[in-house]
CSV table of N, CA, C and O in Angstrom, one decimal:
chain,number,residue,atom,x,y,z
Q,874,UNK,N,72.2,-376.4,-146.6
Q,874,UNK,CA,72.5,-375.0,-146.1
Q,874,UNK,C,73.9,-375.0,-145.6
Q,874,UNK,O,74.6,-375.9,-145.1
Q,875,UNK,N,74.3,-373.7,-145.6
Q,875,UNK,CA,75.8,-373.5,-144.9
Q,875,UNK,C,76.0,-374.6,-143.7
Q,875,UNK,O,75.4,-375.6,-143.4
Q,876,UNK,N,77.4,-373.9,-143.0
Q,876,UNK,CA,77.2,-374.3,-141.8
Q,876,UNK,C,77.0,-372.7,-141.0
Q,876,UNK,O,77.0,-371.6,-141.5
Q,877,UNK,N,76.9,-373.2,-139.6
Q,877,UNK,CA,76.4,-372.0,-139.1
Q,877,UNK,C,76.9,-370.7,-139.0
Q,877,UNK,O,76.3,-369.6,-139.0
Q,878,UNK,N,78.5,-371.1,-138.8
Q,878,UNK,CA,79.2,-369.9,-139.0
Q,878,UNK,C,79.0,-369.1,-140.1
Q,878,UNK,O,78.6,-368.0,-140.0
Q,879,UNK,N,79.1,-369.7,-141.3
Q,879,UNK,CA,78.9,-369.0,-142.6
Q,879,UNK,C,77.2,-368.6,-142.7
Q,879,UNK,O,77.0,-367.7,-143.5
Q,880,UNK,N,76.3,-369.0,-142.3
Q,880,UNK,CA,74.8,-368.2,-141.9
Q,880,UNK,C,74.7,-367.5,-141.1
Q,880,UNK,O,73.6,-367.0,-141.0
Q,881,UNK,N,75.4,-367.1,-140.2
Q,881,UNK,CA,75.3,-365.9,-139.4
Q,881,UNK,C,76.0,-364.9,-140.0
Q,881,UNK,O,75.4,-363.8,-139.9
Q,882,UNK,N,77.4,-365.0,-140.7
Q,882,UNK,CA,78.1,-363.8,-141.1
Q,882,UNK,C,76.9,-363.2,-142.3
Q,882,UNK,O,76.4,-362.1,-142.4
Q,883,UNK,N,76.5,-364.3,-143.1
Q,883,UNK,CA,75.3,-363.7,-144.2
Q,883,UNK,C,74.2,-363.3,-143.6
Q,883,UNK,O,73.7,-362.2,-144.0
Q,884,UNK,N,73.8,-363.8,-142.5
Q,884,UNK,CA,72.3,-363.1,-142.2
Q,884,UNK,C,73.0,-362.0,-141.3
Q,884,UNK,O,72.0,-361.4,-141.1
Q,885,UNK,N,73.8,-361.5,-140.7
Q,885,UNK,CA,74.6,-359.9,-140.3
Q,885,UNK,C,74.2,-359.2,-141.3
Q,885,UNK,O,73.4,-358.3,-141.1
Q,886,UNK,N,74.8,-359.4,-142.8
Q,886,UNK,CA,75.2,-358.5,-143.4
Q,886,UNK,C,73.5,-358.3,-144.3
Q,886,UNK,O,73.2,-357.3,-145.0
Q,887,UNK,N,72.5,-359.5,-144.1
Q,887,UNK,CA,71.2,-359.4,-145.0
Q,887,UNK,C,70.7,-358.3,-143.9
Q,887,UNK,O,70.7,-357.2,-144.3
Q,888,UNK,N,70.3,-358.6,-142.5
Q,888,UNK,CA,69.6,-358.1,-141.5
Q,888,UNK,C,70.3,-356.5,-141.8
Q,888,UNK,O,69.3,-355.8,-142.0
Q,889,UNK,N,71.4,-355.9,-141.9
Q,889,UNK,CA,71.9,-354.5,-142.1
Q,889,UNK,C,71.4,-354.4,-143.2
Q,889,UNK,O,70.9,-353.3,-143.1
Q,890,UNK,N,71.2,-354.9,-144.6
Q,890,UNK,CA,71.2,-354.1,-145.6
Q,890,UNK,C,69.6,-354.3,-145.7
Q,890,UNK,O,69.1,-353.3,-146.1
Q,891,UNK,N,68.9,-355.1,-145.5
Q,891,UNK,CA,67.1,-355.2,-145.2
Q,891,UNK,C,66.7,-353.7,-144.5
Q,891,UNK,O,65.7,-353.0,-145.0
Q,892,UNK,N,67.5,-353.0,-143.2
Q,892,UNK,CA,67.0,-352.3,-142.7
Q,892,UNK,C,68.0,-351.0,-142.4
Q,892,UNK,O,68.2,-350.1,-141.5
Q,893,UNK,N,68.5,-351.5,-143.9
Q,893,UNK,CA,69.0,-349.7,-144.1
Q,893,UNK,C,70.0,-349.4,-143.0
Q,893,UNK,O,70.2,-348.2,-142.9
Q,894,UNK,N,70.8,-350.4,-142.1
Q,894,UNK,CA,71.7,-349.3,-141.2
Q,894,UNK,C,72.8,-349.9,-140.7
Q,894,UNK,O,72.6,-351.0,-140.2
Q,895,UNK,N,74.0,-349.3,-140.8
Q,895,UNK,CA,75.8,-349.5,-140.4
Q,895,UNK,C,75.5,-350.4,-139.7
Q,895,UNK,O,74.3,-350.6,-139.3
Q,896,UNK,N,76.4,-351.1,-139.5
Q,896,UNK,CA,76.8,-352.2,-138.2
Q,896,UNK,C,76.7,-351.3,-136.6
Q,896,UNK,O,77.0,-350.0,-136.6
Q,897,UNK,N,76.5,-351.6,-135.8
Q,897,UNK,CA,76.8,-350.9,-134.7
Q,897,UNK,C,78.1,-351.0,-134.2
Q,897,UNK,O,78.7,-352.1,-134.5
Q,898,UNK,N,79.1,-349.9,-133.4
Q,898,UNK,CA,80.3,-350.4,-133.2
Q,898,UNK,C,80.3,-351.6,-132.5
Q,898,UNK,O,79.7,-352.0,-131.5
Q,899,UNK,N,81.7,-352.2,-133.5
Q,899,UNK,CA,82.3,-353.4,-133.0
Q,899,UNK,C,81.5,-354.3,-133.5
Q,899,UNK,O,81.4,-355.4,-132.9
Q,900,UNK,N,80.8,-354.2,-134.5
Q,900,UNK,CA,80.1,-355.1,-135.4
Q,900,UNK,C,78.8,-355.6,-133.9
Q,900,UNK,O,78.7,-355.4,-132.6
Q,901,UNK,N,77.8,-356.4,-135.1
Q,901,UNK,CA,76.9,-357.0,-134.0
Q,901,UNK,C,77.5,-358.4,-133.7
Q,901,UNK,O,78.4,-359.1,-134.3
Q,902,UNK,N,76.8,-358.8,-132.7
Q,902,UNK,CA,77.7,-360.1,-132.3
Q,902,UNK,C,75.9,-361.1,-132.3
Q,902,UNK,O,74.7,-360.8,-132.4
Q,903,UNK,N,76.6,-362.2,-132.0
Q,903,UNK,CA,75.3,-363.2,-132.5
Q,903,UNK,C,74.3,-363.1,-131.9
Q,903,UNK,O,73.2,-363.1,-132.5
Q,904,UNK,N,74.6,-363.2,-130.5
Q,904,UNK,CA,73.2,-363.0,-129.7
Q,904,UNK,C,72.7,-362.4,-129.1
Q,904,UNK,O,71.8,-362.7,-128.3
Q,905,UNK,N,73.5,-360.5,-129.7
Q,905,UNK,CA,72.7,-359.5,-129.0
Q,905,UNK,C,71.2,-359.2,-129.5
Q,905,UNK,O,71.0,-359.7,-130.6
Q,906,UNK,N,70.3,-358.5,-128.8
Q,906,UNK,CA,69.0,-358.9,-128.8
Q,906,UNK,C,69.1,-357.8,-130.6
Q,906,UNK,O,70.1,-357.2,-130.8
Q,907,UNK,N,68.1,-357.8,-131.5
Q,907,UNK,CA,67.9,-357.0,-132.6
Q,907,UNK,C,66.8,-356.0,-132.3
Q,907,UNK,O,66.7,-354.9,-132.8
Q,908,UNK,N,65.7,-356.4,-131.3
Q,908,UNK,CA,65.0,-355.7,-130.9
Q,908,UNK,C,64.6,-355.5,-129.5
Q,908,UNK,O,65.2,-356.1,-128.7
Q,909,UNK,N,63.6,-354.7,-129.0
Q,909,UNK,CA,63.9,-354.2,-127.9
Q,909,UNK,C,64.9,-353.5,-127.0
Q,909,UNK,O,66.1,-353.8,-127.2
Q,910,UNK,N,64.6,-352.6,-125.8
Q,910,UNK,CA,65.1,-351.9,-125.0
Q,910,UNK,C,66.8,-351.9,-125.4
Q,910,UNK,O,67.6,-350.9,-125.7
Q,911,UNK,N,67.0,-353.5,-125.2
Q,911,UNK,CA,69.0,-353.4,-125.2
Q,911,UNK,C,69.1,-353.4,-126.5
Q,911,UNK,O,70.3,-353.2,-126.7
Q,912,UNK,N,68.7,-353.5,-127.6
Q,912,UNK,CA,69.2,-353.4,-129.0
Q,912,UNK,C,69.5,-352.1,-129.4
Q,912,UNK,O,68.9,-351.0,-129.3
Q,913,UNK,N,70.9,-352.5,-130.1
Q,913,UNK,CA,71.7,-351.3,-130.5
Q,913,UNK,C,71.4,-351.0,-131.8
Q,913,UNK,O,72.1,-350.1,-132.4
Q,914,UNK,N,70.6,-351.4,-132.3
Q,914,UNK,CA,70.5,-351.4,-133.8
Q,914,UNK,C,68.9,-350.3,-133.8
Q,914,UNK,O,68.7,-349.6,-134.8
Q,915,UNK,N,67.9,-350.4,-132.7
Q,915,UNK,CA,67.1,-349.8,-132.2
Q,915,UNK,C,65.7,-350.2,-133.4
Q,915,UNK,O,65.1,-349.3,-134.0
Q,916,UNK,N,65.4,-351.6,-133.8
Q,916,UNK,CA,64.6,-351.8,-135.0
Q,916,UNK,C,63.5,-351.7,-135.0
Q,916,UNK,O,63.3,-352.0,-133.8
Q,917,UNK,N,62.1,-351.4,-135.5
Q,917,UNK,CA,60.9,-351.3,-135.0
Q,917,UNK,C,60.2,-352.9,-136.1
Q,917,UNK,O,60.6,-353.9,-136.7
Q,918,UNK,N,58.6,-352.2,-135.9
Q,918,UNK,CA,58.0,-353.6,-136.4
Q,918,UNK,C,58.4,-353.6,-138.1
Q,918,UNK,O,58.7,-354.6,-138.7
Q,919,UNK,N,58.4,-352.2,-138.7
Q,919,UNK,CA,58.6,-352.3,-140.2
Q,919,UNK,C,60.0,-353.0,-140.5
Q,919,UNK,O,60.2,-353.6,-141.6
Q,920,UNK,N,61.0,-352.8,-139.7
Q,920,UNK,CA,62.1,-353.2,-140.3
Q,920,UNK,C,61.7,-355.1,-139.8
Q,920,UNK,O,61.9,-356.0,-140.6
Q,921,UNK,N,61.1,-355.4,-138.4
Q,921,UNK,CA,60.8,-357.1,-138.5
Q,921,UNK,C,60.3,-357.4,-139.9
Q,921,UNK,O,60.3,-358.6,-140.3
Q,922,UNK,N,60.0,-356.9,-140.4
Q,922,UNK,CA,58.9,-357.0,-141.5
Q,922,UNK,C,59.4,-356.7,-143.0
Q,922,UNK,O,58.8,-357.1,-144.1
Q,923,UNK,N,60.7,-356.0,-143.0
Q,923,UNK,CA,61.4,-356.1,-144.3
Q,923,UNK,C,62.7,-357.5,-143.7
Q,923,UNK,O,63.0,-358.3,-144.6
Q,924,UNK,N,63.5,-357.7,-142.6
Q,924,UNK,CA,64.1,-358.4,-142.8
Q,924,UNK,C,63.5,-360.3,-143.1
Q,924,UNK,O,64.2,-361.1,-143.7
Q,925,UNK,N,62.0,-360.4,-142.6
Q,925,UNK,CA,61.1,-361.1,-143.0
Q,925,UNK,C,60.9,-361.4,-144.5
Q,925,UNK,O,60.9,-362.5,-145.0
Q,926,UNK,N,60.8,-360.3,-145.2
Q,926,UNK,CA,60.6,-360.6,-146.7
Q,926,UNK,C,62.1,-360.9,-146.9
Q,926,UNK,O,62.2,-361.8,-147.7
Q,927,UNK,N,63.4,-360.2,-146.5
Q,927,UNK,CA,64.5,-360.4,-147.2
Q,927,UNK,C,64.7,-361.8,-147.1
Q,927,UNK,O,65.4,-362.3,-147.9
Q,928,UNK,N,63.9,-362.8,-145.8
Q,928,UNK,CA,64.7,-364.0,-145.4
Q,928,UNK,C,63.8,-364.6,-146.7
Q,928,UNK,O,64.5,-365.0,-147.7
Q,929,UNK,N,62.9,-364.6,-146.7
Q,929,UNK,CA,61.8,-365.4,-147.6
Q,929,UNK,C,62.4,-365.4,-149.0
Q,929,UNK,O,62.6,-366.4,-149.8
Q,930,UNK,N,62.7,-363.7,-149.3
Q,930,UNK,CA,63.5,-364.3,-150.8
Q,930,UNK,C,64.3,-364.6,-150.9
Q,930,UNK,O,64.3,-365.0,-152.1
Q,931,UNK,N,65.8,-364.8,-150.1
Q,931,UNK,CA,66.6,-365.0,-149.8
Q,931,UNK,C,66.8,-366.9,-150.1
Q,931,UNK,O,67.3,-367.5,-151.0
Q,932,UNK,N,66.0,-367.3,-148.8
Q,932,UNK,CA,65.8,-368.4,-148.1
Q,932,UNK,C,64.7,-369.3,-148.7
Q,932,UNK,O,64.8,-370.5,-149.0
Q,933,UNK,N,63.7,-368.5,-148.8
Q,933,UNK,CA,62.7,-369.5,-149.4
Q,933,UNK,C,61.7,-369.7,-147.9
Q,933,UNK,O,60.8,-370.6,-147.9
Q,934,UNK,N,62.0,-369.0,-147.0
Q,934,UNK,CA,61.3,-369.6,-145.8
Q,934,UNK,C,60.6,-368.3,-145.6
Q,934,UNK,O,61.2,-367.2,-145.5
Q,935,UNK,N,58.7,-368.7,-145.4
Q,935,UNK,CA,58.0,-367.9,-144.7
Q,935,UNK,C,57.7,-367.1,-143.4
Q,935,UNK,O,56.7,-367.5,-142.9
Q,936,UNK,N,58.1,-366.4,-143.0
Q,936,UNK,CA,58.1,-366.3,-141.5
Q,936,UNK,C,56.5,-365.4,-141.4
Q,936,UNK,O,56.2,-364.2,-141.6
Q,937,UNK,N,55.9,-366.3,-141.0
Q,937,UNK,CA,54.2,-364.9,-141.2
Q,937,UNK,C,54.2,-364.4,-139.9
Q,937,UNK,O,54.6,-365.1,-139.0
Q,938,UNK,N,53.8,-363.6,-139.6
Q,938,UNK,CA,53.9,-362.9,-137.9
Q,938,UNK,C,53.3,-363.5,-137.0
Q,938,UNK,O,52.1,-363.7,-136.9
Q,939,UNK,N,54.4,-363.9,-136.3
Q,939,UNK,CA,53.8,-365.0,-135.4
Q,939,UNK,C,54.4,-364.6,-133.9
Q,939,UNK,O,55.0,-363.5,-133.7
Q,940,UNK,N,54.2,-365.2,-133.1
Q,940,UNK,CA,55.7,-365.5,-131.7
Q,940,UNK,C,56.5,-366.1,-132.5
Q,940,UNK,O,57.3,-365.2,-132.9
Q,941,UNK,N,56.7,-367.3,-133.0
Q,941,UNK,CA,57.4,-368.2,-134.0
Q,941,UNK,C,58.5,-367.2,-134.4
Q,941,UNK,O,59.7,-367.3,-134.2
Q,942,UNK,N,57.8,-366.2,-135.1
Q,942,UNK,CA,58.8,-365.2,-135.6
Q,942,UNK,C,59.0,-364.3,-134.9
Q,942,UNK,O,60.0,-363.7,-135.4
Q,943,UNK,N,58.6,-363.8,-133.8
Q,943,UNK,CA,59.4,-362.9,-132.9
Q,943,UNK,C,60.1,-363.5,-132.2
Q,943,UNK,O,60.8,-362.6,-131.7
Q,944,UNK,N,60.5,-364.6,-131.8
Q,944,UNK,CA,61.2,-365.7,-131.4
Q,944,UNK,C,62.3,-365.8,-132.1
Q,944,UNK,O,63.4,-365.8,-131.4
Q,945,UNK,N,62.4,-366.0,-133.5
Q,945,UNK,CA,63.5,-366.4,-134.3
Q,945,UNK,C,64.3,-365.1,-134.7
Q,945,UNK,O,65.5,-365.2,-135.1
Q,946,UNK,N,63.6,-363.9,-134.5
Q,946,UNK,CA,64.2,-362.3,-134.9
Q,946,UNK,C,64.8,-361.7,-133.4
Q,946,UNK,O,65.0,-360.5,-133.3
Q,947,UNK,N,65.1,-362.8,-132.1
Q,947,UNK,CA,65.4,-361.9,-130.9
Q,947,UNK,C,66.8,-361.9,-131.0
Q,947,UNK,O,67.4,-361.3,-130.0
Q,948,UNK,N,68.0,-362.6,-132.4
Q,948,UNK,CA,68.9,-362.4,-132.2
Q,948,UNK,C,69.8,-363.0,-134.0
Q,948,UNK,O,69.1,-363.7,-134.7
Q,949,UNK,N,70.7,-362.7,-134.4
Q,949,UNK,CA,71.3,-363.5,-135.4
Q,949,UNK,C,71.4,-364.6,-135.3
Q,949,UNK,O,71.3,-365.3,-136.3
Q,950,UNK,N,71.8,-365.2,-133.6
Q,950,UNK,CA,71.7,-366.6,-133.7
Q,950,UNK,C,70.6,-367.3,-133.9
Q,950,UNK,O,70.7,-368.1,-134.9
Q,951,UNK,N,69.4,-367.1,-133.0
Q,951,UNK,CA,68.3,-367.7,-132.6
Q,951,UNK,C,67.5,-367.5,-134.9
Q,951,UNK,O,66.7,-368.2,-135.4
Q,952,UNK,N,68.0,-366.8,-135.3
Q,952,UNK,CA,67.6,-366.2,-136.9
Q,952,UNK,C,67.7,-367.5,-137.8
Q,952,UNK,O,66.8,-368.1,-138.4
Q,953,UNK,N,69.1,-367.8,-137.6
Q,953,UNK,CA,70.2,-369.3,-138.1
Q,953,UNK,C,69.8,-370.2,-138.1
Q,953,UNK,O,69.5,-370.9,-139.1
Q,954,UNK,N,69.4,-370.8,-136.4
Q,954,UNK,CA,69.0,-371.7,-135.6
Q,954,UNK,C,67.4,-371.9,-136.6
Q,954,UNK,O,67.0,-373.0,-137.1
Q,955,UNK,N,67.0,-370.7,-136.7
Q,955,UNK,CA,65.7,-371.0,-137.1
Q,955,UNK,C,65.3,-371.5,-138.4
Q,955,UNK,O,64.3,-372.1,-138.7
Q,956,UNK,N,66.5,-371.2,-139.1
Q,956,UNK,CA,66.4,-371.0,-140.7
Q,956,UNK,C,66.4,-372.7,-140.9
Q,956,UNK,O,65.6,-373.5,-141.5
Q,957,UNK,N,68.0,-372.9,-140.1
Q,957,UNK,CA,68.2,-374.3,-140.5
Q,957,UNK,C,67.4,-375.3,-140.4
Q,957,UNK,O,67.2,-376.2,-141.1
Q,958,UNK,N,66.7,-375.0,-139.3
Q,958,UNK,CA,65.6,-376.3,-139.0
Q,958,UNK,C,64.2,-376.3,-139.7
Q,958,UNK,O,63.4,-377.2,-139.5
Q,959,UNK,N,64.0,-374.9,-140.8
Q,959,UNK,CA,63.3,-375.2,-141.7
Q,959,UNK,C,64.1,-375.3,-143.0
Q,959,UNK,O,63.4,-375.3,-144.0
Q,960,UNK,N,65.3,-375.3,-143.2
Q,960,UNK,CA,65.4,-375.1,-144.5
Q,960,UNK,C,65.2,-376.7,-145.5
Q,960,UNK,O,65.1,-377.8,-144.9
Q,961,UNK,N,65.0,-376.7,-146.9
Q,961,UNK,CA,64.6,-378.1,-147.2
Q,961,UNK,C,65.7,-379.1,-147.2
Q,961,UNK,O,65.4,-380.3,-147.4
């Protein structure tokens, strides 16, 4: 797999186009939250759930609703982080 830098700029631009919406100003940055209260992007459960399928076809990695995956979806980083340590 990439290195990390180059998996974060791709999962920014997967995570926007999975759920349909602009960048927020000043772009998103790695570890702001994607969901809940402080998220600027304001995501609900359907969009966890299409950027889930985008990762899977994408990636090849299952994410089935778990903590596990609300865990790995609290940020672009923590997304990366997650990918890599399953990818094959």
């Amino acid at each position: 797999m990439n290195d990390l830098s180059d998996l974060i700029a791709e999962l920014k631009a997967m995570v926007l186009e999975a759920v349909e919406k602009e960048a927020p100003e000043g772009g998103l940055t790695d570890d702001e939250p994607l969901f809940g209260p402080e998220a600027r992007l304001d995501l609900d459960s359907l969009d966890a759930l299409q950027v889930s399928m985008a990762i899977q076809q994408r990636y090849g990695v299952r994410m089935p609703d778990s903590k596990d995956t609300r865990r790995a979806l609290t940020s672009i980083a923590h997304l990366a982080q997650h990918l890599q340590a399953r990818s094959p």
